Amino acid sequence: MNLDRFFDIPSDLQHSWAGLIGLHLREALLPVLAGLLLALPLAQLCVRFRWLYPPVLGVTTVLYAVPSLAFFVVLIDYTGQTELTVMIPLAVYSLVVLVPAIVDGVRSVPQETLAAATAMGIGPVRRYLQVQLPIAVPAIMAGLRVATVSSISLVSVGALIGNQGALGNLLAAAQKYDRPELALNSVLTTAALAIVCDALLVLLRVALTPWMPSGRRPKTAPRQRPVPQGVTR
Amino acid sequence: MESVTKRYADGTVAVDRLSLEIRDRSITVLVGPSGCGKTTTLRMINRMVEPSEGTILLDGEDIQRRPVTTLRRSMGYVIQNAGLFQHRTIVDNIATVPRMLGWSKQKARARAAELMERVGLDAALAKRYPYQLSGGQQQRVGVARALAADPPVLLMDEPFSAVDPVVRKGLQDELLRIQDELGKTIVFVTHDIDEAIKLGTMVAVMREGGRLAQYAPPAELLAGPADAFVEDFLGADRGIRRLSFFPSASLDLTTGPVLPLDATAEQIAAAGAPWLLVTDAEGRPLGWGEPRTLTAGAIRPGELLPYGRPFVPGTDSLRAALDSAVLSPAGHAVAVDDAGRVTGVVSQAAIGEAIRGAHAADRADEAKVAS
């Protein structure tokens, strides 16, 4: 291993080290954002119609169990060897964490609080936006942390479809040029990104919820993330 | 409320043909065991539950004809555990309805500050969040929030049942004081008959199946329960509790056995009573003593037995007077004025006489009303 060439990224990756980090963050975070936008209405439907929750949960879990490689094979016919092909499965995977987190969060709002809101003449839409959602923030943020960290670790798999794996591409390059320091770089940088993003989300949560007793965990923890399956994860 | 029924889809009847006239500017208490439909009844008033049959009129107008949000904002609602918005500060919690009614932020906050003072909350709590308050304080915020837009009607659903007895008594006294100042029409739900009797101008006792068992002022309820259910629900000591409604002003006080600390042997002998109440220089009670154990001329407080709790004639009821007499070793109640100075003592026998007299006066009143 030649640590002097730790940051010497092969030119065929078309990015500097910092460039790879930017690309990695984009490929990891945009899917989580998309997943959140999708999960919010989905979770609200599950809260409103209770019977919908078990099937939705089942479907998201099954989708999570589909290996990303299988997704790529299907998607590549439509979206080609692009970032999008990597990001779509990641967005789908994030649902398995985000939907239950939001549902549990919204359901954790005490009955008395809801009754009080109704009795004050607060309509259902306003009640959702001004009461239920803000009180669900700690649970949602807990879900976002798991989804974000998982997404950051999963982006690397994009290396399989023609250099779309951002920092993951370093793994392929390490093999190709027999330069193990690139693999080390990939692993360490990905881990650091995950830790930094997680810490930022914790700070965001604290900033968003001055009303939470400090030092106490959110009441509703997100569901345990299922054990990953598939080749490269 | 005219013959109101709530029947659920599965056939359960929560409220059965309930008719009730709720008087303006008074506290009407709905009381009964769990599952008697009292909360359902309350929630039909602000249409959180829609009745299956019957109509509810507010100032002669069917509440169904008012837009539901307008109706609800004209009625304050206080709930068990307060139901505060945990993500908003105390001042913002209280200002919720005024803000929805379009008040400016400044005006709403000023109103909230005014209400915090009225319900006995320190202004320093305004910027706190609910988790930083005790249960009793949270409940006060709940009351302030309900009063924020000055609604004519206040609906209270077991608001004080989740706090400890001492705090509950404080909240009840506070509610009575606020009611004296504001004169709202309050409908109050509780399962606690003592709370009902303490707070209610009128008390509606409900029984399982959502039926009204009796609707009467508390004194009347204690004097004449309509049936065995109500009698049972009132509990074993309703006779004693009823005494709360008889004034003590008419009791004949005697100052014979009352002596100062420096009483002479002659004075002690002249009093001629088996027990003497000794007072300090200002006339405040110190305790009871038997003549033979007292040191004439310089009675020491150590020679005396505790006098229990004195009562204030005119302010306190016969219940307080009887309690005072029962607590005292001499069997005499100690009467004091507002400054705590002894105005006289009265025997258990005399209190018993007053109770019989009060009952007789009550019966005479009823006969007059009947004829």
PDB file of C-alpha atoms in Angstrom, chain B residues 8-290:
ATOM      1  CA  TYR B   8     -73.276   4.102  18.231  1.00  0.00           C
ATOM      2  CA  ALA B   9     -73.208   1.969  15.078  1.00  0.00           C
ATOM      3  CA  ASP B  10     -72.818  -1.208  17.140  1.00  0.00           C
ATOM      4  CA  GLY B  11     -76.045  -0.430  19.010  1.00  0.00           C
ATOM      5  CA  THR B  12     -74.442   0.795  22.240  1.00  0.00           C
ATOM      6  CA  VAL B  13     -76.426   3.621  23.749  1.00  0.00           C
ATOM      7  CA  ALA B  14     -74.057   6.128  25.354  1.00  0.00           C
ATOM      8  CA  VAL B  15     -76.663   8.724  26.224  1.00  0.00           C
ATOM      9  CA  ASP B  16     -80.355   7.908  26.512  1.00  0.00           C
ATOM     10  CA  ARG B  17     -83.042  10.578  26.017  1.00  0.00           C
ATOM     11  CA  LEU B  18     -81.286  13.128  28.171  1.00  0.00           C
ATOM     12  CA  SER B  19     -83.058  16.415  28.797  1.00  0.00           C
ATOM     13  CA  LEU B  20     -81.214  19.057  30.734  1.00  0.00           C
ATOM     14  CA  GLU B  21     -81.561  22.767  31.121  1.00  0.00           C
ATOM     15  CA  ILE B  22     -78.227  24.378  31.801  1.00  0.00           C
ATOM     16  CA  ARG B  23     -78.466  27.738  33.489  1.00  0.00           C
ATOM     17  CA  ASP B  24     -76.494  30.685  32.209  1.00  0.00           C
ATOM     18  CA  ARG B  25     -73.548  31.893  34.260  1.00  0.00           C
ATOM     19  CA  SER B  26     -73.546  28.930  36.615  1.00  0.00           C
ATOM     20  CA  ILE B  27     -71.582  25.720  37.062  1.00  0.00           C
ATOM     21  CA  THR B  28     -73.471  22.613  36.008  1.00  0.00           C
ATOM     22  CA  VAL B  29     -71.731  19.400  36.977  1.00  0.00           C
ATOM     23  CA  LEU B  30     -72.319  16.086  35.216  1.00  0.00           C
ATOM     24  CA  VAL B  31     -71.309  13.332  37.596  1.00  0.00           C
ATOM     25  CA  GLY B  32     -71.563   9.558  37.468  1.00  0.00           C
ATOM     26  CA  PRO B  33     -69.589   6.322  37.305  1.00  0.00           C
ATOM     27  CA  SER B  34     -67.360   5.483  34.309  1.00  0.00           C
ATOM     28  CA  GLY B  35     -69.304   4.731  31.180  1.00  0.00           C
ATOM     29  CA  CYS B  36     -72.391   6.723  32.185  1.00  0.00           C
ATOM     30  CA  GLY B  37     -72.116   8.944  29.114  1.00  0.00           C
ATOM     31  CA  LYS B  38     -71.094  12.145  30.865  1.00  0.00           C
ATOM     32  CA  THR B  39     -68.137  12.864  28.588  1.00  0.00           C
ATOM     33  CA  THR B  40     -70.208  11.978  25.515  1.00  0.00           C
ATOM     34  CA  THR B  41     -72.858  14.425  26.713  1.00  0.00           C
ATOM     35  CA  LEU B  42     -70.241  17.149  27.108  1.00  0.00           C
ATOM     36  CA  ARG B  43     -68.806  16.482  23.669  1.00  0.00           C
ATOM     37  CA  MET B  44     -72.214  16.745  22.069  1.00  0.00           C
ATOM     38  CA  ILE B  45     -72.408  20.336  23.271  1.00  0.00           C
ATOM     39  CA  ASN B  46     -69.473  21.399  21.075  1.00  0.00           C
ATOM     40  CA  ARG B  47     -70.332  18.804  18.431  1.00  0.00           C
ATOM     41  CA  MET B  48     -67.233  16.668  18.843  1.00  0.00           C
ATOM     42  CA  VAL B  49     -69.893  13.957  19.033  1.00  0.00           C
ATOM     43  CA  GLU B  50     -73.075  14.341  17.005  1.00  0.00           C
ATOM     44  CA  PRO B  51     -76.297  13.229  18.730  1.00  0.00           C
ATOM     45  CA  SER B  52     -78.339  10.463  17.098  1.00  0.00           C
ATOM     46  CA  GLU B  53     -81.609  12.020  18.231  1.00  0.00           C
ATOM     47  CA  GLY B  54     -82.788  15.135  19.985  1.00  0.00           C
ATOM     48  CA  THR B  55     -81.651  18.724  19.793  1.00  0.00           C
ATOM     49  CA  ILE B  56     -79.306  20.908  21.772  1.00  0.00           C
ATOM     50  CA  LEU B  57     -80.245  24.562  21.961  1.00  0.00           C
ATOM     51  CA  LEU B  58     -77.840  27.364  22.814  1.00  0.00           C
ATOM     52  CA  ASP B  59     -79.658  30.599  23.695  1.00  0.00           C
ATOM     53  CA  GLY B  60     -82.726  29.160  21.956  1.00  0.00           C
ATOM     54  CA  GLU B  61     -80.888  28.335  18.737  1.00  0.00           C
ATOM     55  CA  ASP B  62     -80.155  24.797  17.533  1.00  0.00           C
ATOM     56  CA  ILE B  63     -76.365  24.307  17.661  1.00  0.00           C
ATOM     57  CA  GLN B  64     -76.600  22.324  14.419  1.00  0.00           C
ATOM     58  CA  ARG B  65     -77.317  25.589  12.641  1.00  0.00           C
ATOM     59  CA  ARG B  66     -74.020  27.166  13.597  1.00  0.00           C
ATOM     60  CA  PRO B  67     -70.819  26.446  11.679  1.00  0.00           C
ATOM     61  CA  VAL B  68     -68.936  23.911  13.757  1.00  0.00           C
ATOM     62  CA  THR B  69     -65.698  25.913  14.044  1.00  0.00           C
ATOM     63  CA  THR B  70     -67.555  29.067  15.117  1.00  0.00           C
ATOM     64  CA  LEU B  71     -69.430  27.024  17.704  1.00  0.00           C
ATOM     65  CA  ARG B  72     -66.256  25.461  19.073  1.00  0.00           C
ATOM     66  CA  ARG B  73     -64.371  28.716  19.272  1.00  0.00           C
ATOM     67  CA  SER B  74     -67.212  30.172  21.329  1.00  0.00           C
ATOM     68  CA  MET B  75     -66.713  27.403  23.886  1.00  0.00           C
ATOM     69  CA  GLY B  76     -63.560  26.931  25.915  1.00  0.00           C
ATOM     70  CA  TYR B  77     -62.564  23.318  26.469  1.00  0.00           C
ATOM     71  CA  VAL B  78     -60.480  22.001  29.334  1.00  0.00           C
ATOM     72  CA  ILE B  79     -59.448  18.377  29.376  1.00  0.00           C
ATOM     73  CA  GLN B  80     -57.816  15.895  31.736  1.00  0.00           C
ATOM     74  CA  ASN B  81     -53.991  16.192  31.635  1.00  0.00           C
ATOM     75  CA  ALA B  82     -54.533  19.620  30.053  1.00  0.00           C
ATOM     76  CA  GLY B  83     -53.752  18.410  26.503  1.00  0.00           C
ATOM     77  CA  LEU B  84     -51.329  21.260  25.936  1.00  0.00           C
ATOM     78  CA  PHE B  85     -49.418  21.630  22.698  1.00  0.00           C
ATOM     79  CA  GLN B  86     -46.067  20.351  23.903  1.00  0.00           C
ATOM     80  CA  HIS B  87     -44.200  21.997  21.026  1.00  0.00           C
ATOM     81  CA  ARG B  88     -45.403  25.493  21.850  1.00  0.00           C
ATOM     82  CA  THR B  89     -44.498  27.826  24.680  1.00  0.00           C
ATOM     83  CA  ILE B  90     -47.011  28.509  27.427  1.00  0.00           C
ATOM     84  CA  VAL B  91     -47.853  31.943  26.051  1.00  0.00           C
ATOM     85  CA  ASP B  92     -48.372  30.539  22.544  1.00  0.00           C
ATOM     86  CA  ASN B  93     -50.528  27.737  23.923  1.00  0.00           C
ATOM     87  CA  ILE B  94     -52.804  30.244  25.598  1.00  0.00           C
ATOM     88  CA  ALA B  95     -52.880  32.502  22.536  1.00  0.00           C
ATOM     89  CA  THR B  96     -53.939  29.702  20.157  1.00  0.00           C
ATOM     90  CA  VAL B  97     -57.611  30.565  19.730  1.00  0.00           C
ATOM     91  CA  PRO B  98     -57.157  34.355  19.665  1.00  0.00           C
ATOM     92  CA  ARG B  99     -54.532  33.898  16.933  1.00  0.00           C
ATOM     93  CA  MET B 100     -56.947  31.741  14.930  1.00  0.00           C
ATOM     94  CA  LEU B 101     -59.599  34.406  15.353  1.00  0.00           C
ATOM     95  CA  GLY B 102     -57.205  36.809  13.644  1.00  0.00           C
ATOM     96  CA  TRP B 103     -55.921  38.793  16.610  1.00  0.00           C
ATOM     97  CA  SER B 104     -52.524  40.396  16.149  1.00  0.00           C
ATOM     98  CA  LYS B 105     -49.614  38.560  17.739  1.00  0.00           C
ATOM     99  CA  GLN B 106     -49.067  41.421  20.148  1.00  0.00           C
ATOM    100  CA  LYS B 107     -52.683  41.582  21.280  1.00  0.00           C
ATOM    101  CA  ALA B 108     -52.913  37.801  21.659  1.00  0.00           C
ATOM    102  CA  ARG B 109     -49.763  37.705  23.778  1.00  0.00           C
ATOM    103  CA  ALA B 110     -50.946  40.570  25.952  1.00  0.00           C
ATOM    104  CA  ARG B 111     -54.193  38.680  26.489  1.00  0.00           C
ATOM    105  CA  ALA B 112     -52.251  35.523  27.335  1.00  0.00           C
ATOM    106  CA  ALA B 113     -50.183  37.382  29.911  1.00  0.00           C
ATOM    107  CA  GLU B 114     -53.335  38.786  31.485  1.00  0.00           C
ATOM    108  CA  LEU B 115     -54.860  35.286  31.703  1.00  0.00           C
ATOM    109  CA  MET B 116     -51.729  33.776  33.219  1.00  0.00           C
ATOM    110  CA  GLU B 117     -52.075  36.230  36.043  1.00  0.00           C
ATOM    111  CA  ARG B 118     -55.780  35.466  36.414  1.00  0.00           C
ATOM    112  CA  VAL B 119     -55.234  31.727  36.788  1.00  0.00           C
ATOM    113  CA  GLY B 120     -52.359  32.292  39.196  1.00  0.00           C
ATOM    114  CA  LEU B 121     -49.349  31.544  36.988  1.00  0.00           C
ATOM    115  CA  ASP B 122     -46.044  33.359  37.351  1.00  0.00           C
ATOM    116  CA  ALA B 123     -45.316  35.544  34.300  1.00  0.00           C
ATOM    117  CA  ALA B 124     -41.808  34.065  34.223  1.00  0.00           C
ATOM    118  CA  LEU B 125     -43.320  30.818  32.927  1.00  0.00           C
ATOM    119  CA  ALA B 126     -44.546  32.445  29.691  1.00  0.00           C
ATOM    120  CA  LYS B 127     -41.596  31.367  27.564  1.00  0.00           C
ATOM    121  CA  ARG B 128     -41.333  27.883  29.042  1.00  0.00           C
ATOM    122  CA  TYR B 129     -42.510  24.715  27.376  1.00  0.00           C
ATOM    123  CA  PRO B 130     -45.181  22.454  28.899  1.00  0.00           C
ATOM    124  CA  TYR B 131     -42.710  19.748  29.969  1.00  0.00           C
ATOM    125  CA  GLN B 132     -41.089  22.273  32.306  1.00  0.00           C
ATOM    126  CA  LEU B 133     -44.327  22.754  34.286  1.00  0.00           C
ATOM    127  CA  SER B 134     -45.892  20.651  37.035  1.00  0.00           C
ATOM    128  CA  GLY B 135     -49.218  18.907  36.456  1.00  0.00           C
ATOM    129  CA  GLY B 136     -51.110  21.546  38.407  1.00  0.00           C
ATOM    130  CA  GLN B 137     -49.446  24.393  36.491  1.00  0.00           C
ATOM    131  CA  GLN B 138     -50.200  22.685  33.177  1.00  0.00           C
ATOM    132  CA  GLN B 139     -53.836  22.420  34.181  1.00  0.00           C
ATOM    133  CA  ARG B 140     -53.895  26.144  34.962  1.00  0.00           C
ATOM    134  CA  VAL B 141     -52.501  26.788  31.489  1.00  0.00           C
ATOM    135  CA  GLY B 142     -55.310  24.578  30.145  1.00  0.00           C
ATOM    136  CA  VAL B 143     -57.879  26.780  31.898  1.00  0.00           C
ATOM    137  CA  ALA B 144     -56.191  29.969  30.676  1.00  0.00           C
ATOM    138  CA  ARG B 145     -56.114  28.634  27.121  1.00  0.00           C
ATOM    139  CA  ALA B 146     -59.823  27.834  27.280  1.00  0.00           C
ATOM    140  CA  LEU B 147     -60.596  31.343  28.527  1.00  0.00           C
ATOM    141  CA  ALA B 148     -58.348  33.084  25.985  1.00  0.00           C
ATOM    142  CA  ALA B 149     -60.975  34.271  23.527  1.00  0.00           C
ATOM    143  CA  ASP B 150     -63.399  35.066  26.363  1.00  0.00           C
ATOM    144  CA  PRO B 151     -65.967  32.440  25.339  1.00  0.00           C
ATOM    145  CA  PRO B 152     -69.320  32.580  27.136  1.00  0.00           C
ATOM    146  CA  VAL B 153     -69.283  28.809  27.645  1.00  0.00           C
ATOM    147  CA  LEU B 154     -66.622  26.637  29.286  1.00  0.00           C
ATOM    148  CA  LEU B 155     -66.667  22.852  28.893  1.00  0.00           C
ATOM    149  CA  MET B 156     -64.501  20.992  31.398  1.00  0.00           C
ATOM    150  CA  ASP B 157     -63.907  17.254  31.075  1.00  0.00           C
ATOM    151  CA  GLU B 158     -62.496  15.828  34.327  1.00  0.00           C
ATOM    152  CA  PRO B 159     -59.945  18.632  34.306  1.00  0.00           C
ATOM    153  CA  PHE B 160     -58.613  18.048  37.805  1.00  0.00           C
ATOM    154  CA  SER B 161     -58.665  14.263  38.125  1.00  0.00           C
ATOM    155  CA  ALA B 162     -55.029  13.682  37.214  1.00  0.00           C
ATOM    156  CA  VAL B 163     -53.486  15.904  39.880  1.00  0.00           C
ATOM    157  CA  ASP B 164     -52.876  15.145  43.545  1.00  0.00           C
ATOM    158  CA  PRO B 165     -55.557  16.031  46.137  1.00  0.00           C
ATOM    159  CA  VAL B 166     -53.810  19.125  47.490  1.00  0.00           C
ATOM    160  CA  VAL B 167     -53.262  20.621  44.037  1.00  0.00           C
ATOM    161  CA  ARG B 168     -56.807  19.619  43.069  1.00  0.00           C
ATOM    162  CA  LYS B 169     -58.280  21.526  46.002  1.00  0.00           C
ATOM    163  CA  GLY B 170     -56.249  24.586  44.972  1.00  0.00           C
ATOM    164  CA  LEU B 171     -57.481  24.335  41.389  1.00  0.00           C
ATOM    165  CA  GLN B 172     -61.092  23.939  42.538  1.00  0.00           C
ATOM    166  CA  ASP B 173     -60.870  27.022  44.767  1.00  0.00           C
ATOM    167  CA  GLU B 174     -59.241  28.916  41.920  1.00  0.00           C
ATOM    168  CA  LEU B 175     -62.025  27.885  39.539  1.00  0.00           C
ATOM    169  CA  LEU B 176     -64.676  29.107  41.974  1.00  0.00           C
ATOM    170  CA  ARG B 177     -62.829  32.397  42.356  1.00  0.00           C
ATOM    171  CA  ILE B 178     -62.485  32.847  38.577  1.00  0.00           C
ATOM    172  CA  GLN B 179     -66.144  31.980  38.162  1.00  0.00           C
ATOM    173  CA  ASP B 180     -67.047  34.663  40.710  1.00  0.00           C
ATOM    174  CA  GLU B 181     -65.155  37.198  38.614  1.00  0.00           C
ATOM    175  CA  LEU B 182     -66.146  36.086  35.116  1.00  0.00           C
ATOM    176  CA  GLY B 183     -69.563  34.430  35.415  1.00  0.00           C
ATOM    177  CA  LYS B 184     -69.164  31.888  32.610  1.00  0.00           C
ATOM    178  CA  THR B 185     -71.627  29.151  31.805  1.00  0.00           C
ATOM    179  CA  ILE B 186     -69.592  26.126  32.853  1.00  0.00           C
ATOM    180  CA  VAL B 187     -70.409  22.492  32.201  1.00  0.00           C
ATOM    181  CA  PHE B 188     -68.100  20.341  34.292  1.00  0.00           C
ATOM    182  CA  VAL B 189     -67.708  16.568  34.045  1.00  0.00           C
ATOM    183  CA  THR B 190     -66.330  14.549  36.951  1.00  0.00           C
ATOM    184  CA  HIS B 191     -66.621  11.124  38.544  1.00  0.00           C
ATOM    185  CA  ASP B 192     -65.901  12.616  41.969  1.00  0.00           C
ATOM    186  CA  ILE B 193     -69.101  13.377  43.882  1.00  0.00           C
ATOM    187  CA  ASP B 194     -67.267  15.597  46.386  1.00  0.00           C
ATOM    188  CA  GLU B 195     -65.956  17.728  43.557  1.00  0.00           C
ATOM    189  CA  ALA B 196     -69.471  17.876  42.078  1.00  0.00           C
ATOM    190  CA  ILE B 197     -70.962  19.034  45.374  1.00  0.00           C
ATOM    191  CA  LYS B 198     -68.209  21.565  45.961  1.00  0.00           C
ATOM    192  CA  LEU B 199     -68.321  23.159  42.523  1.00  0.00           C
ATOM    193  CA  GLY B 200     -71.830  22.661  41.204  1.00  0.00           C
ATOM    194  CA  THR B 201     -74.626  25.185  41.216  1.00  0.00           C
ATOM    195  CA  MET B 202     -76.618  22.304  39.768  1.00  0.00           C
ATOM    196  CA  VAL B 203     -75.538  18.665  39.758  1.00  0.00           C
ATOM    197  CA  ALA B 204     -76.738  16.096  37.229  1.00  0.00           C
ATOM    198  CA  VAL B 205     -76.151  12.553  38.474  1.00  0.00           C
ATOM    199  CA  MET B 206     -75.964  10.117  35.569  1.00  0.00           C
ATOM    200  CA  ARG B 207     -76.086   6.333  35.677  1.00  0.00           C
ATOM    201  CA  GLU B 208     -74.899   3.555  33.383  1.00  0.00           C
ATOM    202  CA  GLY B 209     -76.659   3.541  30.034  1.00  0.00           C
ATOM    203  CA  GLY B 210     -76.537   7.314  29.783  1.00  0.00           C
ATOM    204  CA  ARG B 211     -79.660   8.059  31.778  1.00  0.00           C
ATOM    205  CA  LEU B 212     -80.190  10.987  34.089  1.00  0.00           C
ATOM    206  CA  ALA B 213     -80.752   9.812  37.668  1.00  0.00           C
ATOM    207  CA  GLN B 214     -81.268  13.194  39.317  1.00  0.00           C
ATOM    208  CA  TYR B 215     -80.763  16.853  38.500  1.00  0.00           C
ATOM    209  CA  ALA B 216     -80.754  19.144  41.508  1.00  0.00           C
ATOM    210  CA  PRO B 217     -78.714  21.689  43.463  1.00  0.00           C
ATOM    211  CA  PRO B 218     -76.147  19.898  45.649  1.00  0.00           C
ATOM    212  CA  ALA B 219     -77.907  20.635  48.962  1.00  0.00           C
ATOM    213  CA  GLU B 220     -81.129  19.162  47.619  1.00  0.00           C
ATOM    214  CA  LEU B 221     -79.255  16.153  46.275  1.00  0.00           C
ATOM    215  CA  LEU B 222     -77.827  15.441  49.719  1.00  0.00           C
ATOM    216  CA  ALA B 223     -81.157  16.031  51.449  1.00  0.00           C
ATOM    217  CA  GLY B 224     -83.268  13.899  49.150  1.00  0.00           C
ATOM    218  CA  PRO B 225     -81.613  11.451  46.774  1.00  0.00           C
ATOM    219  CA  ALA B 226     -84.144  10.430  44.118  1.00  0.00           C
ATOM    220  CA  ASP B 227     -83.433   6.706  44.375  1.00  0.00           C
ATOM    221  CA  ALA B 228     -81.143   4.044  45.786  1.00  0.00           C
ATOM    222  CA  PHE B 229     -78.583   4.567  42.993  1.00  0.00           C
ATOM    223  CA  VAL B 230     -78.128   8.255  43.772  1.00  0.00           C
ATOM    224  CA  GLU B 231     -78.088   7.566  47.516  1.00  0.00           C
ATOM    225  CA  ASP B 232     -75.427   4.924  47.039  1.00  0.00           C
ATOM    226  CA  PHE B 233     -73.402   7.178  44.762  1.00  0.00           C
ATOM    227  CA  LEU B 234     -73.492  10.004  47.309  1.00  0.00           C
ATOM    228  CA  GLY B 235     -71.716   7.746  49.777  1.00  0.00           C
ATOM    229  CA  ALA B 236     -72.086   6.957  53.456  1.00  0.00           C
ATOM    230  CA  ASP B 237     -71.680  10.387  55.038  1.00  0.00           C
ATOM    231  CA  ARG B 238     -74.081  12.482  53.020  1.00  0.00           C
ATOM    232  CA  GLY B 239     -75.725  13.679  56.260  1.00  0.00           C
ATOM    233  CA  ILE B 240     -72.445  15.196  57.413  1.00  0.00           C
ATOM    234  CA  ARG B 241     -71.695  16.624  53.963  1.00  0.00           C
ATOM    235  CA  ARG B 242     -75.089  18.238  53.826  1.00  0.00           C
ATOM    236  CA  LEU B 243     -74.101  20.318  56.843  1.00  0.00           C
ATOM    237  CA  SER B 244     -71.789  22.243  54.480  1.00  0.00           C
ATOM    238  CA  PHE B 245     -74.898  23.960  53.191  1.00  0.00           C
ATOM    239  CA  PHE B 246     -76.189  25.117  56.602  1.00  0.00           C
ATOM    240  CA  PRO B 247     -74.816  28.442  57.875  1.00  0.00           C
ATOM    241  CA  SER B 248     -73.277  28.667  61.336  1.00  0.00           C
ATOM    242  CA  ALA B 249     -74.245  32.292  61.940  1.00  0.00           C
ATOM    243  CA  SER B 250     -77.260  31.419  64.110  1.00  0.00           C
ATOM    244  CA  LEU B 251     -75.272  29.394  66.666  1.00  0.00           C
ATOM    245  CA  ASP B 252     -75.524  30.718  70.243  1.00  0.00           C
ATOM    246  CA  LEU B 253     -72.005  31.367  71.465  1.00  0.00           C
ATOM    247  CA  THR B 254     -71.040  31.486  75.103  1.00  0.00           C
ATOM    248  CA  THR B 255     -67.930  33.127  76.536  1.00  0.00           C
ATOM    249  CA  GLY B 256     -68.355  31.575  80.021  1.00  0.00           C
ATOM    250  CA  PRO B 257     -65.496  29.071  79.851  1.00  0.00           C
ATOM    251  CA  VAL B 258     -63.103  31.465  78.050  1.00  0.00           C
ATOM    252  CA  LEU B 259     -60.324  32.819  80.237  1.00  0.00           C
ATOM    253  CA  PRO B 260     -57.000  34.641  79.719  1.00  0.00           C
ATOM    254  CA  LEU B 261     -53.601  33.210  80.695  1.00  0.00           C
ATOM    255  CA  ASP B 262     -53.430  35.329  83.845  1.00  0.00           C
ATOM    256  CA  ALA B 263     -56.841  34.223  85.139  1.00  0.00           C
ATOM    257  CA  THR B 264     -57.080  34.199  88.933  1.00  0.00           C
ATOM    258  CA  ALA B 265     -58.226  31.252  91.029  1.00  0.00           C
ATOM    259  CA  GLU B 266     -61.514  33.103  91.606  1.00  0.00           C
ATOM    260  CA  GLN B 267     -62.106  33.497  87.898  1.00  0.00           C
ATOM    261  CA  ILE B 268     -61.369  29.819  87.299  1.00  0.00           C
ATOM    262  CA  ALA B 269     -63.759  28.812  90.055  1.00  0.00           C
ATOM    263  CA  ALA B 270     -66.429  31.256  88.867  1.00  0.00           C
ATOM    264  CA  ALA B 271     -66.392  29.857  85.340  1.00  0.00           C
ATOM    265  CA  GLY B 272     -67.781  26.649  86.797  1.00  0.00           C
ATOM    266  CA  ALA B 273     -67.168  24.589  83.696  1.00  0.00           C
ATOM    267  CA  PRO B 274     -65.415  21.198  83.494  1.00  0.00           C
ATOM    268  CA  TRP B 275     -63.177  22.497  80.663  1.00  0.00           C
ATOM    269  CA  LEU B 276     -61.830  26.016  80.139  1.00  0.00           C
ATOM    270  CA  LEU B 277     -60.523  27.601  76.953  1.00  0.00           C
ATOM    271  CA  VAL B 278     -57.434  29.707  77.626  1.00  0.00           C
ATOM    272  CA  THR B 279     -56.502  32.597  75.348  1.00  0.00           C
ATOM    273  CA  ASP B 280     -53.408  34.743  74.963  1.00  0.00           C
ATOM    274  CA  ALA B 281     -53.277  38.490  75.561  1.00  0.00           C
ATOM    275  CA  GLU B 282     -54.731  39.249  72.107  1.00  0.00           C
ATOM    276  CA  GLY B 283     -57.624  36.845  72.639  1.00  0.00           C
ATOM    277  CA  ARG B 284     -56.341  34.089  70.356  1.00  0.00           C
ATOM    278  CA  PRO B 285     -57.023  30.517  71.543  1.00  0.00           C
ATOM    279  CA  LEU B 286     -54.185  28.567  73.184  1.00  0.00           C
ATOM    280  CA  GLY B 287     -55.884  25.374  74.343  1.00  0.00           C
ATOM    281  CA  TRP B 288     -58.268  23.643  76.706  1.00  0.00           C
ATOM    282  CA  GLY B 289     -57.531  22.838  80.333  1.00  0.00           C
ATOM    283  CA  GLU B 290     -59.349  21.324  83.327  1.00  0.00           C
TER     284      GLU B 290
END
